[in-house]
Amino acid sequence: MEFTGQIELIWEQTKLPLVVPVLKVLVVLCLAMSVMLFIERVYMGIVIVFVQLFRRKPEKMYKWEPMKDDVELGNLGYPMVLVQIPMYNEKEVYQLSIGAACGLSWPADRVIIQVLDDSTDPAIKTLVQVECQRWASKGINIKYEIRDNRNGYKAGALKEGMKHSYVKQCDYVAIFDADFQPEPHFLTRTIPFLVNNPQLGLVQARWKFVNSDECLMTRMQEMSLDYHFIVEQEVGSSTHAFFGFNGTAGVWRISAINEAGGWKDRTTVEDMDLAVRASLKGWKFVYVGDLKVKNELPSTFNAYRNQQHRWSCGPANLFKKMAMEIIRNKKVSLWKKFYVIYSFFFVRKIVAHIVTFVFYCVVLPATVLVPEVEVPKWGAVYIPSIVTLLNAVGTPRSLHLVLFWIIFENVMSLHRTKATFIGLLEAGRVNEWVVTEKLGDGLKTKLGGKAPRKPRFRIGDRVHILELGVGAYLFFCGCYDLAFGKNRYFIFLFLQSIAFFIAGVGYVGTMVSTS
């Protein structure tokens, strides 16, 4: 009792002179960031409405004519296309991606399939090489390329792949990650944009998820990524502002890559890095939203955490490296520079992560313990509700899951915020690259369909201390609010704390036995 009394005394002595002023400043900062995010979401919503109303399809914005057979030139009328498939120990999906690439509808003598295998497992290397030989025996022009190191990871592999002499005869390069399966008509839809519009440097397609119904976590990912593709990418393309290359399911003009300085491995988002540099050189990009390429979402929690670390840390680190370069650039308009720096980087890649965690998981719960600090209802309820609804419209089929999406995104915001600060400060894990685990056709075999599974428990892989700590903090705030508070936040706080506890013990996503 004496110890508890001392804690209460210390709290009362420090609350008014120290805690209250700091919390008030944090509330103001978080409200300002919330308004920035709100304006950004509303702006993109308005643009999308206009795009839909006026049917601003890519074919109307840029010249597009189908490739036609030329009687005199024959297949020479088709440009040479390089198809790159970078992979690393992709035992479960290598056949899918190679098979899909070899099935593209394009004259066989005008396409080169390049498999860039960085695998460290000799058995998997052999499997991939044999698969390439199998397709080569069918008359497919396929090259199996390896290197003696993994320097630069994916960027290093792509850069090395471009050095081969046969690449010089190619005009365009299509890139597909190892789990991506383009439809046969992919090249016939994308290449005409580049052929007929010399100002275009990139054509980006949309992702379609083959395992979005695998578990609740994949449904949550689908909601976030659908918003990215249906809204963010579409807005950047239709306003001629800017959108980032997604690293796969896109076709580049090789001269645009070269003019931009080629692939660089200075961050873990080599795709975004190249897109920004090419844009600063004046190249334009087009997003073809109705062209979808099948791929796989990470269905295990650790795989998803690793992916989100890279996707949050990399952009923040790239922003730090390129902000002044973008500001000083004289080739692009002031509008495009503002859009890239403020909208694309600052609001979406930094503010969105920080405000989600700091405001809703730290500051708002803290006001329960410090009733002297109040958060206006428009900031605590109205703005987040509207932002959530604007995000959810991208995936109408999951509208009923919006509550789960909110609490799951708040949980992931802890991981993303940490990664964002690592990127901005260039701390220890800034260049960490863990290849996202893919299960491919082996998923159903490993899971035994939808039957219950009992994964082997590894405490080091499953327990996440930070999530458990935040869960405990939110639970304490919820109990305090229920007992003494007037805010009536306790329902949200209890739900959010449960979500953090569940994530903290790794009981999220698909559980695949490693035995």
Coordinates of C-alpha atoms in Angstrom, one line a residue:
M1 CA 0.0 0.0 0.0
E2 CA 2.9 2.4 0.8
F3 CA 4.5 1.7 -2.6
T4 CA 1.2 2.4 -4.3
G5 CA 0.8 5.6 -2.4
Q6 CA 4.2 6.8 -3.4
I7 CA 3.4 6.2 -7.1
E8 CA 0.1 8.1 -6.8
L9 CA 2.0 11.0 -5.1
I10 CA 4.7 11.1 -7.8
W11 CA 1.9 11.0 -10.5
E12 CA 0.0 13.9 -9.0
Q13 CA 3.2 16.0 -8.6
T14 CA 4.3 15.5 -12.2
K15 CA 0.9 15.4 -14.0
L16 CA 0.0 19.1 -14.1
P17 CA 3.5 20.6 -14.7
L18 CA 4.9 18.0 -17.1
V19 CA 2.4 15.4 -18.4
V20 CA -0.5 17.7 -19.2
P21 CA 1.5 20.2 -21.3
V22 CA 3.3 17.4 -23.2
L23 CA 0.1 15.6 -23.9
K24 CA -1.6 18.8 -25.1
V25 CA 1.2 19.3 -27.6
L26 CA 0.9 15.7 -28.8
V27 CA -2.9 16.1 -29.2
V28 CA -2.4 19.3 -31.3
L29 CA 0.2 17.6 -33.5
C30 CA -1.9 14.4 -33.9
L31 CA -5.0 16.5 -34.8
A32 CA -2.9 18.4 -37.4
M33 CA -1.7 15.1 -38.9
S34 CA -5.3 13.7 -38.9
V35 CA -6.5 16.8 -40.9
M36 CA -3.7 16.3 -43.4
L37 CA -4.6 12.7 -43.9
F38 CA -8.3 13.6 -44.0
I39 CA -7.7 16.2 -46.8
E40 CA -5.6 13.7 -48.7
R41 CA -8.2 11.0 -48.6
V42 CA -11.1 13.4 -49.5
Y43 CA -9.0 14.8 -52.4
M44 CA -8.3 11.3 -53.8
G45 CA -12.0 10.4 -53.3
I46 CA -13.1 13.4 -55.4
V47 CA -10.6 12.6 -58.2
I48 CA -11.8 9.0 -58.3
V49 CA -15.4 10.1 -58.7
F50 CA -14.5 12.3 -61.6
V51 CA -12.4 9.5 -63.2
Q52 CA -15.4 7.2 -63.0
L53 CA -17.9 9.8 -64.2
F54 CA -15.8 10.8 -67.2
R55 CA -14.5 7.3 -67.8
R56 CA -10.9 8.5 -68.0
K57 CA -9.5 5.2 -69.1
P58 CA -5.8 4.9 -70.0
E59 CA -6.7 4.3 -73.7
K60 CA -8.4 7.7 -73.7
M61 CA -5.5 9.5 -72.1
Y62 CA -2.8 8.0 -74.3
K63 CA -2.7 6.6 -77.8
W64 CA -3.3 2.9 -77.9
E65 CA -3.5 0.7 -81.0
P66 CA -3.2 -3.1 -81.0
M67 CA -0.1 -4.7 -82.4
K68 CA -0.8 -5.9 -85.9
D69 CA 1.0 -8.5 -88.1
D70 CA 3.0 -6.9 -90.8
V71 CA 3.1 -8.9 -94.1
E72 CA 6.5 -7.5 -95.1
L73 CA 8.2 -7.3 -91.7
G74 CA 6.5 -10.4 -90.2
N75 CA 7.4 -10.7 -86.5
L76 CA 9.9 -7.9 -86.9
G77 CA 7.0 -5.5 -86.5
Y78 CA 6.9 -6.5 -82.8
P79 CA 9.5 -4.9 -80.5
M80 CA 11.8 -7.2 -78.6
V81 CA 10.7 -7.6 -75.0
L82 CA 12.7 -8.9 -72.0
V83 CA 10.8 -10.6 -69.3
Q84 CA 12.6 -10.7 -65.9
I85 CA 11.7 -13.0 -63.1
P86 CA 13.9 -12.5 -60.0
M87 CA 13.6 -15.3 -57.4
Y88 CA 15.2 -16.5 -54.2
N89 CA 14.6 -20.0 -52.9
E90 CA 11.1 -20.0 -54.4
K91 CA 10.4 -23.7 -54.2
E92 CA 6.6 -23.4 -54.0
V93 CA 6.0 -20.9 -56.8
Y94 CA 8.8 -21.0 -59.4
Q95 CA 6.9 -23.2 -61.8
L96 CA 3.9 -20.9 -61.7
S97 CA 5.8 -17.8 -62.6
I98 CA 8.0 -19.4 -65.2
G99 CA 5.0 -21.1 -66.8
A100 CA 2.9 -18.0 -66.9
A101 CA 5.8 -16.0 -68.5
C102 CA 6.4 -18.6 -71.1
G103 CA 2.7 -18.6 -71.9
L104 CA 2.6 -14.9 -72.8
S105 CA 1.1 -14.2 -76.2
W106 CA 4.0 -12.7 -78.1
P107 CA 6.0 -13.9 -81.1
A108 CA 8.5 -16.4 -79.6
D109 CA 11.5 -14.9 -81.5
R110 CA 10.6 -11.4 -80.1
V111 CA 10.7 -12.2 -76.4
I112 CA 13.4 -13.3 -74.0
I113 CA 12.5 -14.8 -70.6
Q114 CA 15.2 -14.2 -68.1
V115 CA 15.1 -16.1 -64.8
L116 CA 17.4 -14.4 -62.3
D117 CA 17.9 -17.0 -59.6
D118 CA 19.6 -15.8 -56.4
S119 CA 18.7 -19.0 -54.5
T120 CA 21.1 -20.2 -51.9
D121 CA 19.6 -23.7 -51.7
P122 CA 21.4 -26.0 -54.3
A123 CA 18.3 -28.3 -54.5
I124 CA 16.0 -25.4 -55.4
K125 CA 18.6 -24.0 -57.9
T126 CA 18.6 -27.3 -59.7
L127 CA 14.8 -27.5 -59.8
V128 CA 14.6 -24.0 -61.3
Q129 CA 17.3 -24.7 -63.8
V130 CA 15.6 -27.9 -64.9
E131 CA 12.3 -26.1 -65.3
C132 CA 14.0 -23.5 -67.6
Q133 CA 15.6 -26.3 -69.6
R134 CA 12.2 -27.9 -70.0
W135 CA 10.7 -24.8 -71.5
A136 CA 13.8 -24.2 -73.7
S137 CA 13.3 -27.6 -75.2
K138 CA 9.8 -26.4 -76.3
G139 CA 11.3 -23.6 -78.3
I140 CA 11.0 -20.8 -75.6
N141 CA 13.9 -18.3 -75.6
I142 CA 14.6 -18.6 -71.8
K143 CA 17.8 -17.7 -70.0
Y144 CA 18.7 -19.1 -66.6
E145 CA 21.0 -16.5 -64.9
I146 CA 22.8 -16.8 -61.6
R147 CA 25.5 -14.7 -59.8
D148 CA 28.0 -15.6 -57.1
N149 CA 26.6 -13.2 -54.5
R150 CA 23.3 -11.5 -53.4
N151 CA 24.7 -7.9 -53.3
G152 CA 21.8 -5.5 -53.6
Y153 CA 19.2 -8.2 -53.3
K154 CA 16.5 -7.8 -55.9
A155 CA 17.9 -4.5 -57.2
G156 CA 21.3 -6.1 -57.6
A157 CA 19.8 -9.1 -59.5
L158 CA 17.8 -6.9 -61.9
K159 CA 20.9 -4.7 -62.5
E160 CA 23.1 -7.7 -63.2
G161 CA 20.4 -9.1 -65.5
M162 CA 20.5 -5.9 -67.6
K163 CA 24.2 -6.3 -68.3
H164 CA 23.9 -9.4 -70.5
S165 CA 24.7 -8.8 -74.2
Y166 CA 21.4 -10.1 -75.5
V167 CA 19.5 -7.4 -73.5
K168 CA 20.8 -4.8 -75.9
Q169 CA 18.4 -5.9 -78.6
C170 CA 15.4 -5.4 -76.3
D171 CA 13.4 -2.2 -76.1
Y172 CA 11.2 -3.0 -73.1
V173 CA 11.4 -5.1 -70.0
A174 CA 8.5 -6.7 -68.1
I175 CA 9.1 -7.6 -64.5
F176 CA 7.3 -10.3 -62.5
D177 CA 8.1 -11.4 -58.9
A178 CA 8.2 -15.2 -58.4
D179 CA 4.6 -15.5 -57.3
F180 CA 3.1 -13.4 -60.1
Q181 CA 1.2 -15.1 -62.9
P182 CA 0.4 -12.7 -65.9
E183 CA -2.4 -13.6 -68.2
P184 CA -1.4 -14.5 -71.8
H185 CA -2.6 -11.1 -73.1
F186 CA -0.4 -9.0 -70.7
L187 CA 2.1 -7.9 -73.3
T188 CA -0.5 -7.2 -76.0
R189 CA -2.3 -4.9 -73.6
T190 CA 0.8 -3.0 -72.2
I191 CA 3.4 -2.7 -74.9
P192 CA 1.2 -0.7 -77.3
F193 CA 1.1 2.1 -74.7
L194 CA 4.9 2.3 -74.9
V195 CA 5.1 1.9 -78.7
N196 CA 2.7 4.7 -79.4
N197 CA 3.6 7.1 -76.7
P198 CA 7.4 7.9 -76.6
Q199 CA 6.9 10.0 -73.4
L200 CA 5.8 7.0 -71.4
G201 CA 8.4 5.1 -69.4
L202 CA 6.3 2.7 -67.4
V203 CA 3.0 0.8 -67.7
Q204 CA 1.8 -0.6 -64.3
A205 CA -0.9 -3.3 -64.0
R206 CA -3.0 -4.1 -60.9
W207 CA -2.5 -7.0 -58.6
K208 CA -5.2 -9.7 -58.1
F209 CA -4.9 -11.9 -55.0
V210 CA -5.4 -15.6 -55.4
N211 CA -5.5 -16.3 -51.6
S212 CA -7.4 -13.3 -50.3
D213 CA -9.9 -15.7 -48.7
E214 CA -7.3 -17.8 -47.0
C215 CA -7.8 -16.2 -43.6
L216 CA -9.0 -13.0 -41.9
M217 CA -5.5 -11.4 -42.2
T218 CA -5.4 -11.8 -46.0
R219 CA -8.8 -10.2 -46.2
M220 CA -7.5 -7.2 -44.2
Q221 CA -4.5 -7.0 -46.6
E222 CA -6.8 -7.1 -49.6
M223 CA -8.7 -4.1 -48.2
S224 CA -5.6 -2.0 -47.8
L225 CA -4.0 -3.0 -51.1
D226 CA -7.3 -2.6 -53.1
Y227 CA -7.4 1.0 -51.9
H228 CA -3.8 1.5 -53.0
F229 CA -4.5 0.2 -56.5
I230 CA -8.1 1.4 -57.1
V231 CA -7.5 4.9 -55.6
E232 CA -3.9 5.9 -55.0
Q233 CA -2.4 4.5 -58.2
E234 CA -5.4 5.6 -60.3
V235 CA -5.3 9.2 -58.9
G236 CA -1.5 9.5 -59.6
S237 CA -2.0 8.2 -63.2
S238 CA -5.1 10.1 -64.2
T239 CA -3.8 13.4 -62.9
H240 CA -0.5 13.0 -64.6
A241 CA 1.1 13.6 -61.2
F242 CA 3.1 10.6 -60.1
F243 CA 2.6 7.0 -58.8
G244 CA 5.2 4.5 -57.7
F245 CA 6.2 1.4 -59.5
N246 CA 5.0 -1.6 -57.5
G247 CA 8.2 -3.6 -58.3
T248 CA 6.3 -6.2 -60.4
A249 CA 3.5 -6.6 -62.9
G250 CA 4.8 -3.6 -64.9
V251 CA 6.7 -2.9 -68.2
W252 CA 9.5 -0.4 -68.4
R253 CA 11.0 1.3 -71.4
I254 CA 14.6 0.2 -71.1
S255 CA 15.9 3.7 -72.2
A256 CA 13.9 5.2 -69.3
I257 CA 15.6 2.9 -66.8
N258 CA 19.0 3.8 -68.2
E259 CA 18.4 7.5 -68.3
A260 CA 17.2 7.4 -64.7
G261 CA 20.5 5.8 -63.7
G262 CA 19.5 2.1 -63.6
W263 CA 18.7 0.0 -60.5
K264 CA 20.1 1.2 -57.2
D265 CA 20.2 -0.7 -53.9
R266 CA 20.6 2.2 -51.5
T267 CA 17.1 1.4 -50.0
T268 CA 14.9 -1.6 -49.7
V269 CA 12.4 0.0 -52.2
E270 CA 14.4 -0.2 -55.4
D271 CA 11.2 0.0 -57.4
M272 CA 10.0 3.3 -55.8
D273 CA 13.6 4.7 -56.1
L274 CA 13.7 4.0 -59.9
A275 CA 10.2 5.4 -60.4
V276 CA 11.0 8.7 -58.6
R277 CA 14.3 9.2 -60.5
A278 CA 12.6 8.4 -63.9
S279 CA 9.8 10.8 -63.1
L280 CA 12.3 13.5 -62.3
K281 CA 13.8 13.0 -65.7
G282 CA 10.4 13.8 -67.2
W283 CA 9.1 10.3 -68.0
K284 CA 5.4 9.7 -67.6
F285 CA 3.7 6.6 -66.2
V286 CA 0.3 5.0 -66.9
Y287 CA -1.6 2.7 -64.7
V288 CA -3.9 0.1 -66.3
G289 CA -6.4 -0.8 -63.6
D290 CA -8.4 -3.3 -65.5
L291 CA -5.3 -5.4 -66.3
K292 CA -4.9 -7.7 -63.3
V293 CA -2.0 -10.0 -62.5
K294 CA -2.5 -12.9 -60.1
N295 CA -0.3 -13.1 -57.1
E296 CA -0.2 -14.3 -53.5
L297 CA -0.6 -12.3 -50.3
P298 CA 1.6 -13.3 -47.3
S299 CA -0.6 -15.6 -45.2
T300 CA 1.7 -16.0 -42.1
F301 CA 2.0 -13.2 -39.6
N302 CA 5.8 -13.2 -39.6
A303 CA 5.9 -13.0 -43.4
Y304 CA 3.5 -10.1 -43.3
R305 CA 5.5 -8.3 -40.6
N306 CA 8.7 -8.6 -42.6
Q307 CA 7.0 -7.3 -45.7
Q308 CA 5.5 -4.3 -43.9
H309 CA 8.8 -3.5 -42.3
R310 CA 10.4 -3.2 -45.8
W311 CA 7.4 -1.3 -47.2
S312 CA 7.4 1.2 -44.4
C313 CA 11.1 1.6 -43.7
G314 CA 12.2 1.8 -47.4
P315 CA 10.0 4.8 -48.4
A316 CA 10.9 6.8 -45.3
N317 CA 14.6 6.2 -46.0
L318 CA 14.2 7.1 -49.7
F319 CA 12.3 10.3 -48.7
K320 CA 15.2 11.3 -46.5
K321 CA 17.7 10.6 -49.3
M322 CA 15.8 12.3 -52.2
A323 CA 13.7 15.1 -50.7
M324 CA 16.3 17.9 -51.6
E325 CA 16.9 16.3 -55.0
I326 CA 13.2 16.5 -55.8
I327 CA 13.0 20.1 -54.6
R328 CA 15.9 21.2 -56.7
N329 CA 14.8 19.4 -59.9
K330 CA 14.0 21.8 -62.8
K331 CA 12.6 19.3 -65.3
V332 CA 9.2 18.7 -63.7
S333 CA 6.4 21.1 -62.7
L334 CA 6.0 22.6 -59.2
W335 CA 2.7 20.6 -58.9
K336 CA 4.4 17.3 -59.5
K337 CA 7.2 18.1 -57.0
F338 CA 4.5 19.1 -54.4
Y339 CA 2.5 15.9 -55.1
V340 CA 5.6 13.6 -54.8
I341 CA 7.0 15.3 -51.6
Y342 CA 3.9 16.1 -49.7
S343 CA 1.2 13.7 -50.9
F344 CA 3.1 10.6 -52.0
F345 CA 5.8 10.6 -49.4
F346 CA 5.0 12.8 -46.4
V347 CA 1.3 12.1 -45.9
R348 CA 1.0 8.5 -47.2
K349 CA 4.4 7.0 -46.2
I350 CA 5.1 8.9 -43.0
V351 CA 2.1 10.8 -41.5
A352 CA -0.4 8.0 -42.1
H353 CA 1.7 5.4 -40.1
I354 CA 2.7 7.8 -37.2
V355 CA -0.8 9.3 -36.6
T356 CA -2.5 5.9 -36.7
F357 CA -0.3 4.5 -33.9
V358 CA 0.6 7.6 -31.8
F359 CA -2.8 9.1 -31.8
Y360 CA -5.1 6.1 -31.5
C361 CA -2.9 3.8 -29.6
V362 CA -0.9 6.2 -27.3
V363 CA -2.3 9.7 -27.0
L364 CA -6.1 9.0 -27.1
P365 CA -5.8 6.3 -24.4
A366 CA -3.6 8.6 -22.3
T367 CA -6.3 11.2 -22.2
V368 CA -8.3 8.7 -20.1
L369 CA -5.6 8.9 -17.4
V370 CA -5.3 12.7 -17.8
P371 CA -8.8 14.1 -18.0
E372 CA -7.4 17.7 -18.0
V373 CA -6.6 17.0 -21.7
E374 CA -9.5 16.6 -24.1
V375 CA -9.7 15.5 -27.7
P376 CA -12.4 17.2 -29.7
K377 CA -15.0 14.7 -31.1
W378 CA -14.3 15.7 -34.7
G379 CA -10.7 14.5 -34.2
A380 CA -11.5 11.4 -32.1
V381 CA -14.6 10.1 -34.0
Y382 CA -15.6 12.0 -37.2
I383 CA -12.3 12.2 -39.1
P384 CA -11.2 8.6 -38.5
S385 CA -14.7 7.4 -39.4
I386 CA -14.8 9.2 -42.7
V387 CA -11.2 8.1 -43.5
T388 CA -12.1 4.5 -42.7
L389 CA -15.2 4.6 -44.9
L390 CA -13.2 6.2 -47.8
N391 CA -10.7 3.4 -47.5
A392 CA -13.3 0.6 -47.3
V393 CA -15.1 1.5 -50.5
G394 CA -12.1 0.0 -52.4
T395 CA -13.3 -3.5 -51.3
P396 CA -17.1 -3.5 -51.1
R397 CA -17.3 -7.2 -50.4
S398 CA -15.4 -6.7 -47.1
L399 CA -17.4 -3.7 -45.9
H400 CA -18.8 -5.8 -43.0
L401 CA -15.2 -6.5 -41.8
V402 CA -14.4 -2.8 -41.5
L403 CA -14.2 -3.0 -37.6
F404 CA -11.7 -5.8 -37.8
W405 CA -9.7 -3.9 -40.4
I406 CA -9.5 -0.8 -38.1
I407 CA -8.2 -2.7 -35.1
F408 CA -5.8 -4.8 -37.3
E409 CA -4.4 -1.7 -39.0
N410 CA -3.9 -0.1 -35.6
V411 CA -1.9 -3.1 -34.5
M412 CA 0.2 -3.0 -37.7
S413 CA 0.7 0.7 -37.3
L414 CA 3.1 -0.1 -34.3
H415 CA 5.3 -2.1 -36.6
R416 CA 5.0 0.4 -39.4
T417 CA 5.8 3.4 -37.2
K418 CA 8.8 1.7 -35.8
A419 CA 10.0 0.9 -39.3
T420 CA 9.3 4.5 -40.5
F421 CA 11.6 5.9 -37.8
I422 CA 14.2 3.4 -38.6
G423 CA 14.1 4.6 -42.2
L424 CA 14.2 8.3 -41.3
L425 CA 17.0 7.8 -38.8
E426 CA 18.8 5.2 -40.8
A427 CA 19.1 2.9 -37.8
G428 CA 20.2 -0.7 -37.5
R429 CA 17.5 -2.5 -39.6
V430 CA 17.3 0.1 -42.3
N431 CA 18.6 -2.2 -45.0
E432 CA 17.1 -5.4 -43.8
W433 CA 15.6 -7.5 -46.5
V434 CA 13.7 -10.7 -45.6
V435 CA 12.2 -12.3 -48.7
T436 CA 8.4 -12.6 -48.3
E437 CA 7.5 -16.3 -47.8
K438 CA 5.2 -17.7 -50.5
L439 CA 3.3 -20.9 -50.3
G440 CA 1.9 -21.2 -53.8
D441 CA 0.1 -24.5 -54.7
G442 CA 1.8 -26.0 -51.6
L443 CA -0.5 -24.0 -49.3
K444 CA -3.5 -26.3 -49.5
T445 CA -1.3 -29.3 -49.2
K446 CA 0.4 -27.9 -46.1
L447 CA -2.9 -26.8 -44.6
G448 CA -4.8 -30.0 -45.6
G449 CA -7.5 -27.9 -47.1
K450 CA -9.4 -26.1 -44.3
A451 CA -8.8 -28.8 -41.7
P452 CA -7.6 -27.7 -38.2
R453 CA -3.8 -27.6 -38.0
K454 CA -1.5 -27.7 -35.1
P455 CA 1.7 -25.8 -35.9
R456 CA 4.9 -26.5 -34.0
F457 CA 5.1 -23.8 -31.4
R458 CA 8.3 -21.7 -31.3
I459 CA 8.2 -19.0 -28.7
G460 CA 10.8 -16.9 -30.4
D461 CA 8.8 -16.8 -33.6
R462 CA 5.5 -16.3 -32.1
V463 CA 5.8 -13.9 -29.1
H464 CA 6.2 -10.1 -29.9
I465 CA 7.0 -8.1 -26.8
L466 CA 6.1 -4.7 -28.2
E467 CA 2.6 -5.7 -29.2
L468 CA 2.1 -7.3 -25.7
G469 CA 3.3 -4.2 -24.0
V470 CA 1.0 -1.9 -26.0
G471 CA -1.9 -4.4 -25.3
A472 CA -1.3 -4.2 -21.6
Y473 CA -1.2 -0.3 -21.7
L474 CA -4.5 -0.2 -23.6
F475 CA -6.1 -2.7 -21.3
F476 CA -5.0 -0.7 -18.2
C477 CA -6.4 2.5 -19.8
G478 CA -9.7 0.7 -20.6
C479 CA -10.0 -0.5 -17.0
Y480 CA -9.3 3.0 -15.7
D481 CA -11.9 4.5 -18.0
L482 CA -14.5 2.0 -17.0
A483 CA -13.9 2.6 -13.3
F484 CA -13.2 6.3 -13.1
G485 CA -13.3 7.9 -16.6
K486 CA -15.9 9.9 -18.4
N487 CA -14.7 9.5 -22.0
R488 CA -16.4 6.1 -22.6
Y489 CA -13.5 5.0 -24.7
F490 CA -13.3 1.7 -22.8
I491 CA -15.1 -0.4 -25.5
F492 CA -12.6 0.7 -28.1
L493 CA -9.7 0.3 -25.7
F494 CA -10.6 -3.3 -24.7
L495 CA -11.2 -4.4 -28.3
Q496 CA -7.9 -2.8 -29.4
S497 CA -6.0 -4.3 -26.5
I498 CA -7.3 -7.8 -27.3
A499 CA -6.1 -7.3 -30.9
F500 CA -2.6 -6.4 -29.7
F501 CA -2.6 -9.4 -27.3
I502 CA -3.6 -11.7 -30.2
A503 CA -0.8 -10.3 -32.4
G504 CA 1.6 -10.4 -29.5
V505 CA 1.3 -14.2 -29.2
G506 CA 1.4 -14.6 -33.0
Y507 CA -2.1 -16.0 -33.3
V508 CA -2.7 -14.2 -36.6
G509 CA -2.9 -15.4 -40.1
T510 CA -2.3 -18.9 -41.4
M511 CA -0.5 -21.3 -39.1
V512 CA 1.7 -23.6 -41.2
S513 CA 3.6 -26.4 -39.6
T514 CA 7.3 -26.3 -40.2
S515 CA 7.8 -30.0 -39.3

